[in-house]
Coordinates of C-alpha atoms in Angstrom, one line a residue:
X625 CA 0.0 0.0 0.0
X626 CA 0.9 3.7 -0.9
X627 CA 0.0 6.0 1.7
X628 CA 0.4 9.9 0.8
X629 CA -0.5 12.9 2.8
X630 CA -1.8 15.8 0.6
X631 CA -1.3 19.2 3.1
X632 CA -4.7 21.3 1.8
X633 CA -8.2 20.7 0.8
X634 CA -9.2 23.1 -1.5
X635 CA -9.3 22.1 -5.4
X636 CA -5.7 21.3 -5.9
X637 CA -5.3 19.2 -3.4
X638 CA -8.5 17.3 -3.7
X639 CA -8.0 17.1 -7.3
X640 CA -4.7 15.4 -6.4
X641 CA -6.0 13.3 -3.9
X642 CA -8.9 11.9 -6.4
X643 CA -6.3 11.5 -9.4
X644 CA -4.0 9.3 -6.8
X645 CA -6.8 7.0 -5.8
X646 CA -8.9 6.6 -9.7
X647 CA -5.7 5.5 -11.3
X648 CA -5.0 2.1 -12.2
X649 CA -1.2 1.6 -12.6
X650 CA -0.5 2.2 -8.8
X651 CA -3.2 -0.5 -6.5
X652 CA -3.6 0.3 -3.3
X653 CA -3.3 4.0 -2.6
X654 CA -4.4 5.7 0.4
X655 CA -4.6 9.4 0.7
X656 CA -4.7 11.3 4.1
X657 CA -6.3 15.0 2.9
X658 CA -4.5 17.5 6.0
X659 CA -5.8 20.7 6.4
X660 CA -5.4 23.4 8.9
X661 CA -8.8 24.6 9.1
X662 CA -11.3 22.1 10.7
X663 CA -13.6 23.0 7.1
X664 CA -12.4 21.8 3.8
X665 CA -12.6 23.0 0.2
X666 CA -10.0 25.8 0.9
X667 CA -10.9 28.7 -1.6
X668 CA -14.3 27.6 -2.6
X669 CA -15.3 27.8 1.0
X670 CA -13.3 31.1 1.6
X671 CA -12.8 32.6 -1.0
X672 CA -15.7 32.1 -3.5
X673 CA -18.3 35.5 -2.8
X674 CA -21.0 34.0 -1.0
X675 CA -23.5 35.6 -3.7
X676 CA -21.9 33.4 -6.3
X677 CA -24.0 29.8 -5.4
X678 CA -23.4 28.5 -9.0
X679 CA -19.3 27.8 -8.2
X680 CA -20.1 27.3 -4.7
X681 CA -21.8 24.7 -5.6
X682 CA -18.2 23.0 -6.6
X683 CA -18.2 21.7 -3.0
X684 CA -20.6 19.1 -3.9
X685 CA -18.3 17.4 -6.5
X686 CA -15.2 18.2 -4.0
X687 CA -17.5 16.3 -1.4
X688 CA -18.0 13.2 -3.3
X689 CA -14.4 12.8 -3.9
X690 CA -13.6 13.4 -0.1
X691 CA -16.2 10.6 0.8
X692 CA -14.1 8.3 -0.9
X693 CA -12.9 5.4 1.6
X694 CA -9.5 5.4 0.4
X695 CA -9.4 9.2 1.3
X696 CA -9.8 10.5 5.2
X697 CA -10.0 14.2 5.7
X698 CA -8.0 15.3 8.8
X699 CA -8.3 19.1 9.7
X700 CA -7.3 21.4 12.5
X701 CA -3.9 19.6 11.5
X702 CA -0.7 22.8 10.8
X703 CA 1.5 21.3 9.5
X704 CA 5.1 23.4 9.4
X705 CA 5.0 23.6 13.0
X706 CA 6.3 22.6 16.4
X707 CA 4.2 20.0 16.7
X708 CA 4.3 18.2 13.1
X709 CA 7.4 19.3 11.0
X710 CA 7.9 19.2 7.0
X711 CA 10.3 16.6 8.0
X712 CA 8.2 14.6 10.8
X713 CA 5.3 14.4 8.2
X714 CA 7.4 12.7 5.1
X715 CA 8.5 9.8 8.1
X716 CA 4.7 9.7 8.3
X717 CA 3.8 8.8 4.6
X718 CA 5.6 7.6 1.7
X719 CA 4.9 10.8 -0.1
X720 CA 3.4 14.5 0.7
X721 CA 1.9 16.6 -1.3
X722 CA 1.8 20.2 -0.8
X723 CA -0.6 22.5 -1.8
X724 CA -1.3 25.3 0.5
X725 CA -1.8 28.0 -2.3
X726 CA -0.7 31.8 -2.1
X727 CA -1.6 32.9 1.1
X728 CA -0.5 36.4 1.3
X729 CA -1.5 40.0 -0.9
X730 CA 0.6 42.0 -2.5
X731 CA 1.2 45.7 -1.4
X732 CA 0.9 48.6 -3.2
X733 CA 4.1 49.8 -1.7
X734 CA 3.0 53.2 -1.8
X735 CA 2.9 56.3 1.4
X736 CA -0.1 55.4 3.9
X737 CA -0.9 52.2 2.9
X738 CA -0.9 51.5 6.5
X739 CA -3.3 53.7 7.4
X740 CA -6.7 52.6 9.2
X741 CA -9.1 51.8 6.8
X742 CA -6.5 50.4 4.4
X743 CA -6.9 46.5 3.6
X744 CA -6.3 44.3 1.9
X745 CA -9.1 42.3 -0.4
X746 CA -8.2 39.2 0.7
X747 CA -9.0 40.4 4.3
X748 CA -12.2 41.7 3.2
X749 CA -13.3 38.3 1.6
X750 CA -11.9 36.3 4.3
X751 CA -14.3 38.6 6.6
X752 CA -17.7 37.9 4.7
X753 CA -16.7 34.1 3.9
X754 CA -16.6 33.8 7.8
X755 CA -12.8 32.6 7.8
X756 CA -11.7 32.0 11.3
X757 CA -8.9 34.0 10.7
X758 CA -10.6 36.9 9.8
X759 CA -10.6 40.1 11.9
X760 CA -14.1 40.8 12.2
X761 CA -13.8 44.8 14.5
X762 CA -11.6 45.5 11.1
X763 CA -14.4 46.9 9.0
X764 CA -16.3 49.9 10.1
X765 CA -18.7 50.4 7.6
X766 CA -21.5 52.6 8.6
X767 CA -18.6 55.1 9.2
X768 CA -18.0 54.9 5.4
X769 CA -19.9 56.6 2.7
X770 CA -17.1 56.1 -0.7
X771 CA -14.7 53.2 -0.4
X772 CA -12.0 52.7 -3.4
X773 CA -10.7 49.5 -4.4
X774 CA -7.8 48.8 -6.5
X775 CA -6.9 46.2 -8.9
X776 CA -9.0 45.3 -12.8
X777 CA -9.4 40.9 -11.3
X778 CA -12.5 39.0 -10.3
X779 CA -11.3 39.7 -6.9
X780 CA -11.5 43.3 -7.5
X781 CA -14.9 43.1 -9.1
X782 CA -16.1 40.6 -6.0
X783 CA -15.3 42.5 -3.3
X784 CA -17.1 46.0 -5.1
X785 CA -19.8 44.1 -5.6
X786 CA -19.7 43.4 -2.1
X787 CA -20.0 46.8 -0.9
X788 CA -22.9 47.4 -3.7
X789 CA -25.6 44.7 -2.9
X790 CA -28.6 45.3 -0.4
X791 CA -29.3 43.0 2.6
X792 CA -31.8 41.2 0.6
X793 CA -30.0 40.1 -1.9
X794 CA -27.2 38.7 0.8
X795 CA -29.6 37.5 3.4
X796 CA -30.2 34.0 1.6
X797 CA -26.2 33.5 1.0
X798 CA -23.8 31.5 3.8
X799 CA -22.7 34.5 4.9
X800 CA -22.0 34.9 8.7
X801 CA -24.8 36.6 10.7
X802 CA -21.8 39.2 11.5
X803 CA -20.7 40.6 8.5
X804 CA -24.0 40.5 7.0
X805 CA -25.1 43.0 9.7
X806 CA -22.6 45.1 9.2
X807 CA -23.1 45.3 5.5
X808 CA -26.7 45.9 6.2
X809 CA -25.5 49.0 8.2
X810 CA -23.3 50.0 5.8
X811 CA -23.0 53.5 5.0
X812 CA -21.6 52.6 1.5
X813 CA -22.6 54.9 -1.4
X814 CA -20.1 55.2 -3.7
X815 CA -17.6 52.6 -4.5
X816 CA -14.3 53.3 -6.9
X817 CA -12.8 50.3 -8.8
X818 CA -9.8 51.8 -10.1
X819 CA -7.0 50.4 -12.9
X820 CA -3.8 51.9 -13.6
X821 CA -3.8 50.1 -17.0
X822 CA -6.6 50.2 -19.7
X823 CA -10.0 48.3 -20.1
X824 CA -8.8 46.0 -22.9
X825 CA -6.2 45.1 -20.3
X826 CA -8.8 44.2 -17.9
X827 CA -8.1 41.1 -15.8
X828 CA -11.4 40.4 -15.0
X829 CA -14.2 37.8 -17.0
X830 CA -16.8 39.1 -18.6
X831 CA -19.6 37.3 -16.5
X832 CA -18.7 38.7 -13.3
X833 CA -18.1 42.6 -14.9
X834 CA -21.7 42.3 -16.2
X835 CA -23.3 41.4 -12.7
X836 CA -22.1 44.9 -11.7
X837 CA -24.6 46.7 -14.1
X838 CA -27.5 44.0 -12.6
X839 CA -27.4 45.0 -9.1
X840 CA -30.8 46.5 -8.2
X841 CA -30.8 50.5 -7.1
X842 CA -26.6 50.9 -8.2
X843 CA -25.5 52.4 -10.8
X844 CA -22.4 51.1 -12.8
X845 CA -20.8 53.9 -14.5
X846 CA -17.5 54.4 -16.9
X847 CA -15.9 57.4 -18.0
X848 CA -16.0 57.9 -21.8
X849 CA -12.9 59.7 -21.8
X850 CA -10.9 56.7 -20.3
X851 CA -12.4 54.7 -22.3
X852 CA -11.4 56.3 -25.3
X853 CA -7.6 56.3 -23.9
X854 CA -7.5 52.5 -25.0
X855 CA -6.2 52.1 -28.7
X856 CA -8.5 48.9 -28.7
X857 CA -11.6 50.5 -27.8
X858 CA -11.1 53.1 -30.4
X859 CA -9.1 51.0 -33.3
X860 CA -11.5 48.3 -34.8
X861 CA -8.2 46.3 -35.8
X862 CA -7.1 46.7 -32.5
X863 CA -10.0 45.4 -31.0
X864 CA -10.2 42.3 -33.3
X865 CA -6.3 41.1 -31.8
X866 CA -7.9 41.2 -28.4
X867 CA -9.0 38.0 -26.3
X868 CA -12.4 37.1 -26.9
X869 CA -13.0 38.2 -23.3
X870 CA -11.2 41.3 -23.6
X871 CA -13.4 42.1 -26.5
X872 CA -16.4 40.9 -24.8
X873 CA -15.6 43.3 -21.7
X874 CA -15.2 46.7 -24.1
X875 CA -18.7 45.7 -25.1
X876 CA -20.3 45.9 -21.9
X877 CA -18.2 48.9 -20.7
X878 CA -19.4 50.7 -24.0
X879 CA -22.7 50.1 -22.9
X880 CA -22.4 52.0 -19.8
X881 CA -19.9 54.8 -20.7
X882 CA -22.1 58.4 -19.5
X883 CA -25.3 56.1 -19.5
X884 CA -27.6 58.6 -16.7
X885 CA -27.4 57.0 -12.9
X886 CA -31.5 57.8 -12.6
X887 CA -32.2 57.6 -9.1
X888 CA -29.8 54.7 -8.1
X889 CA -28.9 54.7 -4.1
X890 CA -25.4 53.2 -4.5
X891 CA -22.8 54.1 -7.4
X892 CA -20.0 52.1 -8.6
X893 CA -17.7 54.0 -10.9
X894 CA -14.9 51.9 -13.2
X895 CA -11.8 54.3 -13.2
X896 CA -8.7 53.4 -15.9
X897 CA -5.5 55.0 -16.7
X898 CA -4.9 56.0 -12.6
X899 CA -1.7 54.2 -10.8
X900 CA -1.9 54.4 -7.4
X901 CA 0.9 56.7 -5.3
X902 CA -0.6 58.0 -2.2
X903 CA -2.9 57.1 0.5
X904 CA -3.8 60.3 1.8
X905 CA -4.7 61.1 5.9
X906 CA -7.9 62.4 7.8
X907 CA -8.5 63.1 11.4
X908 CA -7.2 60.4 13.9
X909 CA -4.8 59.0 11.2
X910 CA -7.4 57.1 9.1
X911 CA -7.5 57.4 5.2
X912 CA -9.9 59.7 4.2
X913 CA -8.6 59.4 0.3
X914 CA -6.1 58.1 -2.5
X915 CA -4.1 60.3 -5.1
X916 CA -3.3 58.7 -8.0
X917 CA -1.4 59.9 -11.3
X918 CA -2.9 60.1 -14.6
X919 CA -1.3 57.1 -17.0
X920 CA -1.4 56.9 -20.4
X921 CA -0.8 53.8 -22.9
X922 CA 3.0 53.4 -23.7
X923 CA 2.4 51.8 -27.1
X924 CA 4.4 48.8 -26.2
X925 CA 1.1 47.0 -24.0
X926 CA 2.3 49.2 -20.6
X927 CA 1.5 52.8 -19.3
X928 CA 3.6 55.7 -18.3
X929 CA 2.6 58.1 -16.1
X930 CA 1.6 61.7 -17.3
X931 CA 2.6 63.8 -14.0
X932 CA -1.2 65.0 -13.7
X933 CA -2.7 63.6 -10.5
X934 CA -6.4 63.4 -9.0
X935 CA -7.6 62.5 -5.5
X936 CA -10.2 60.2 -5.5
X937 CA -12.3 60.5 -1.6
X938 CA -12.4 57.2 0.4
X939 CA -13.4 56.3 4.1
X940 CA -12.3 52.2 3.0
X941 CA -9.3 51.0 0.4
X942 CA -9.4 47.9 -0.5
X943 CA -6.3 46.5 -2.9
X944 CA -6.5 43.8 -5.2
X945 CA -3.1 43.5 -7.1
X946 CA -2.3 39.6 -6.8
X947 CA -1.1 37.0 -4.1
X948 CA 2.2 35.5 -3.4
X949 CA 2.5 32.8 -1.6
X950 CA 4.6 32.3 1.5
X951 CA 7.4 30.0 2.5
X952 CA 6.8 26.9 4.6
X953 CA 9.0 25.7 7.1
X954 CA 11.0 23.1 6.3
X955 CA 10.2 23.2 2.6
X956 CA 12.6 25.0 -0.2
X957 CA 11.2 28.5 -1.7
X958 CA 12.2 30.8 -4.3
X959 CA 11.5 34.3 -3.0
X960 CA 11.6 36.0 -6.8
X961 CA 8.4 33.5 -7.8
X962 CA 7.0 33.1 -4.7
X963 CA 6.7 29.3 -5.0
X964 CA 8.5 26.2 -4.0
X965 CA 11.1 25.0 -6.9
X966 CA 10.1 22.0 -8.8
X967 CA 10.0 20.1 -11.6
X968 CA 6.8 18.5 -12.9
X969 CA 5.6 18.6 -9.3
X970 CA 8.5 17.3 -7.6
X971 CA 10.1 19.7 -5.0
X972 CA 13.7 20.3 -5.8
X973 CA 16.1 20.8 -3.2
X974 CA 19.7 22.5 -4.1
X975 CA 18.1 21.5 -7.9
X976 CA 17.4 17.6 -7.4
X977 CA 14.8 16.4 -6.9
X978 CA 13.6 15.7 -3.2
X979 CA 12.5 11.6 -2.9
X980 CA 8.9 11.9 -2.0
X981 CA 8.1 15.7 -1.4
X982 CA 5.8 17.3 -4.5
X983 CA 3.7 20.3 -5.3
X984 CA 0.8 21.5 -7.0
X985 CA -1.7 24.6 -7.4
X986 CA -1.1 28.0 -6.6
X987 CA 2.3 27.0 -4.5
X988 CA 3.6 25.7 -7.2
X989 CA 2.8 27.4 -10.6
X990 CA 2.0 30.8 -8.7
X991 CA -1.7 32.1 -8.3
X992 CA -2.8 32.0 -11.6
X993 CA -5.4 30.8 -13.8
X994 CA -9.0 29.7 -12.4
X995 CA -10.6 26.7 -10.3
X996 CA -10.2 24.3 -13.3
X997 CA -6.8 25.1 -14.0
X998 CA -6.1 23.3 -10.8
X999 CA -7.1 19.9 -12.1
X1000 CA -4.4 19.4 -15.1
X1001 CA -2.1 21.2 -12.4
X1002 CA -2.6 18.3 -10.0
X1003 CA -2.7 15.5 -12.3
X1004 CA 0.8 16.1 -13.3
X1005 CA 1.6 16.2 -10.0
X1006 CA 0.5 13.2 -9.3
X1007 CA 1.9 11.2 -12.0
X1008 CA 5.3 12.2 -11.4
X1009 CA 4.0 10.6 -8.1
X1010 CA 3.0 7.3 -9.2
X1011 CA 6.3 7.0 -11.5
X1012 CA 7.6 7.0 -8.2
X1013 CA 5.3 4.9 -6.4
X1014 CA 8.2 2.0 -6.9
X1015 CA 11.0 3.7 -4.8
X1016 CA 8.8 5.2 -2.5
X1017 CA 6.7 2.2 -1.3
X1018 CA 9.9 0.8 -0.6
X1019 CA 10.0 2.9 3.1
X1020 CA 8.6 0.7 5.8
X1021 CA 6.1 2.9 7.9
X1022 CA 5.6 3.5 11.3
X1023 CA 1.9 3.0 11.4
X1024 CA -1.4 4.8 11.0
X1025 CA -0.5 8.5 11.1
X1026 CA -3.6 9.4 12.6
X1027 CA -2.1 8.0 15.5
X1028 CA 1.1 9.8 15.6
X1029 CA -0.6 13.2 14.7
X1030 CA -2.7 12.4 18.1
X1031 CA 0.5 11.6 20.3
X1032 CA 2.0 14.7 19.1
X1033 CA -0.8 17.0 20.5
X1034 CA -3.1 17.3 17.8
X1035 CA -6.7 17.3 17.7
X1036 CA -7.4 16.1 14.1
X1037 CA -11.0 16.7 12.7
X1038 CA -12.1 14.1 10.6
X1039 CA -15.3 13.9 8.3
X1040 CA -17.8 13.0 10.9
X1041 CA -16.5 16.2 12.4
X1042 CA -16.9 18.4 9.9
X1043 CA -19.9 16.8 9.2
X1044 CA -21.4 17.9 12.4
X1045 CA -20.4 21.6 11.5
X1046 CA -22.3 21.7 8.5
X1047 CA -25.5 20.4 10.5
X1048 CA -24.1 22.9 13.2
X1049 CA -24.5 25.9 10.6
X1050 CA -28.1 24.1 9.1
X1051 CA -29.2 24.6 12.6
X1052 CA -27.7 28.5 13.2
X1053 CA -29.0 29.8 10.1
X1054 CA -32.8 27.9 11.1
X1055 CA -32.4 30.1 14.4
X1056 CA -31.9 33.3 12.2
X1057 CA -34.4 32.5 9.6
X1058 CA -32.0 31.7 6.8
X1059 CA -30.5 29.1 4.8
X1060 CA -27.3 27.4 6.3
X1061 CA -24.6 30.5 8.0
X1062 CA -21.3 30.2 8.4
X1063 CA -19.8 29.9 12.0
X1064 CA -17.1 32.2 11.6
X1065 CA -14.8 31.2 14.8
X1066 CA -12.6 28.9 16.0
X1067 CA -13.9 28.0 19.2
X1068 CA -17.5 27.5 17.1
X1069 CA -15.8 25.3 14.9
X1070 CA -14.3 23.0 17.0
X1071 CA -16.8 22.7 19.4
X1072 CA -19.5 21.6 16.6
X1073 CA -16.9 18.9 15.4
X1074 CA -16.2 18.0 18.7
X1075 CA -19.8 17.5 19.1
X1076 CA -20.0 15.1 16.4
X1077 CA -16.9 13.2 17.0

């Protein structure tokens, strides 16, 4: 038998964990899915807006493969630290897999950027996913009337969507009790998604840019004049060398450049050609704005700034310019890429590779691409696995690992567990007259899969 540990639960991991255990050249596999949190499903839990039920409802097919019996979930397991090692873990199993995605942002790097009221999106989706990690007192949002957010992704265009949509339309989500109060109370009218680059060069997919001109009582708005700053939206042969989604998204911004906000209560305006170079100060040393300079298109894809500068108001910045991910103790990193060295999956140490140590997703080919990407990712992970299998099964084993996770201190939370937190957040949202809500805490967590265990 081949026992592996896979370290994350989200779609790269479980993608690896179900290409391990389908294949037929390799009998006998057995896959332990670790995870820190005591949930799995990683981003599509955390990180998909809760608004969005049509990818959320990914979990289901992630689900199916975790029921698998040759698979056993094990959260509220860290590994990296004191208590289970890089090193401890690979005397555990005859391989580990890592795949702990890109857990950090990416700074603006700019004066006042760590000013109160300055964020990062990632912060602000971990908040409204109900991550345990989040810090909830963060967001103050009656207390803000414009908020700015910068960055052109799906990230960008989730979180201002965030900040646009009623208590209505969020009241039959997941999301936690919490944050959907504050949103409620939200003194949000005016919300800034700004790009320092042009629409064509947008990073964001059509589908999700179009939901911001559906969102009852806002208003999405464009400035003609920015617009017409892009050679593409002004050069039909331009235009036809774009992506089909770059083309698709001039479409839908044409439709809205000076169209007439009517009597909208919320405003979200899409701002181009402004690069980010100041967070600018109010009373008590909270941002009250941004100051950006004018940019204009270099003719070589890129921008260069103009020297002519505008200050946009803000009470809330949130940026969304990428993730990096972030080393792991005990594992190699490069700190250029922001991911662990490898090749075809397999971690390389000093350039060779490392006998039963291996990669895949976000930590290993950096955070690009989408959900599915993560799939063909993790399947070539795992058959530089299996051409392995032959030298690793070699390794004698100490036993079940479950065991030795448990005599090192941990609590491990398998399925039954986090079974009992989904019937734990079934029952909180019955009490509140919703659907199923997150529990957004750690002692919440663990004591609803202690419950069930």
């Amino acid at each position: 038998m081949l026992r592996v540990a896979v370290v994350g639960s989200g779609p790269s991991g479980v993608y690896a964990a179900q290409t391990l255990v389908q294949q037929r050249e390799v009998p006998g596999v057995r896959v332990d899915v670790l995870d820190r949190l005591p949930a799995p499903y990683g981003l599509v839990r955390y990180g998909v807006a809760p608004d969005h039920e049509k990818i959320k409802s990914l979990q289901g097919s992630l689900r199916t493969v975790l029921e698998d019996e040759r698979i056993r979930f094990l959260g509220n397991v860290e590994v990296g630290g004191p208590q289970l090692p890089t090193a401890r873990l690979l005397e555990l199993y005859h391989a580990v897999v890592y795949c702990v995605g890109a857990a950090r942002d990416r700074l603006l790097g700019i004066p006042g950027e760590e000013l109160a009221g300055v964020h990062s999106a990632t912060a602000f989706v971990a908040w409204y996913s109900g991550h345990p990690d989040a810090v909830a007192e963060a967001f103050d949002l009656p207390g803000v009337g414009s908020a700015v957010v910068v960055g052109a992704g799906n990230v960008a265009v989730d979180v201002t969507r965030m900040l646009a949509r009623g208590e209505q339309e969020l009241a039959p989500t997941d999301m936690p009790q919490p944050a959907l109060g504050a949103l409620a109370d939200s003194g949000v009218k005016s919300v800034s998604m700004v790009a320092r680059r042009g629409p064509s060069q947008g990073k964001f997919t059509t589908k999700e840019l179009r939901e911001l001109g559906t969102l009852p009582g806002v208003a999405a708005e464009v400035d003609p004049a920015e617009l017409a700053l892009d050679p593409a939206y002004t050069d039909q042969d331009a235009a036809a060398a774009l992506p089909a989604v770059a083309r698709r998204n001039l479409e839908v911004l044409r439709g809205w450049a000076g169209q007439d906000p009517g009597g909208a209560q919320r405003r979200i305006g899409l701002r181009f050609y402004l690069r980010p170079v100041e967070v600018l100060a109010g009373p008590g040393g909270r941002v009250a704005g941004m100051r950006f300079e004018r940019t204009t298109p270099d003719g070589r894809g890129g921008v260069t700034g103009t020297g002519s500068y505008e200050d946009i108001e803000a009470q809330l910045v949130l940026r969304s310019v990428g993730y990096q991910g972030v080393p792991l103790p005990g594992l190699p990193f490069d700190p250029v890429k922001a991911t662990v060295p490898h090749a075809a999956g397999r971690v390389l140490r000093e350039g060779r590779a490392s006998v039963g140590e291996y990669v895949a997703g976000w930590i290993k080919r950096g955070p690009t691409g989408v959900i599915g990407t993560n799939r063909p990712c993790a399947k070539e992970t795992a058959s530089s696995l299996l051409q392995d299998a032959a030298v690793l099964a070699r390794r004698e084993l100490p036993g079940d690992p479950l065991d030795a996770l448990r005599a090192a201190g941990l609590h491990p939370v398998e399925w039954p567990g986090w079974l009992a937190i989904e019937t734990a957040e079934t029952d909180l949202g019955r009490s509140l007259g919703r659907r199923s809500v997150k529990i957004p805490d750690w002692p919440g967590l663990l004591t609803a899969a202690n419950a069930g265990a």
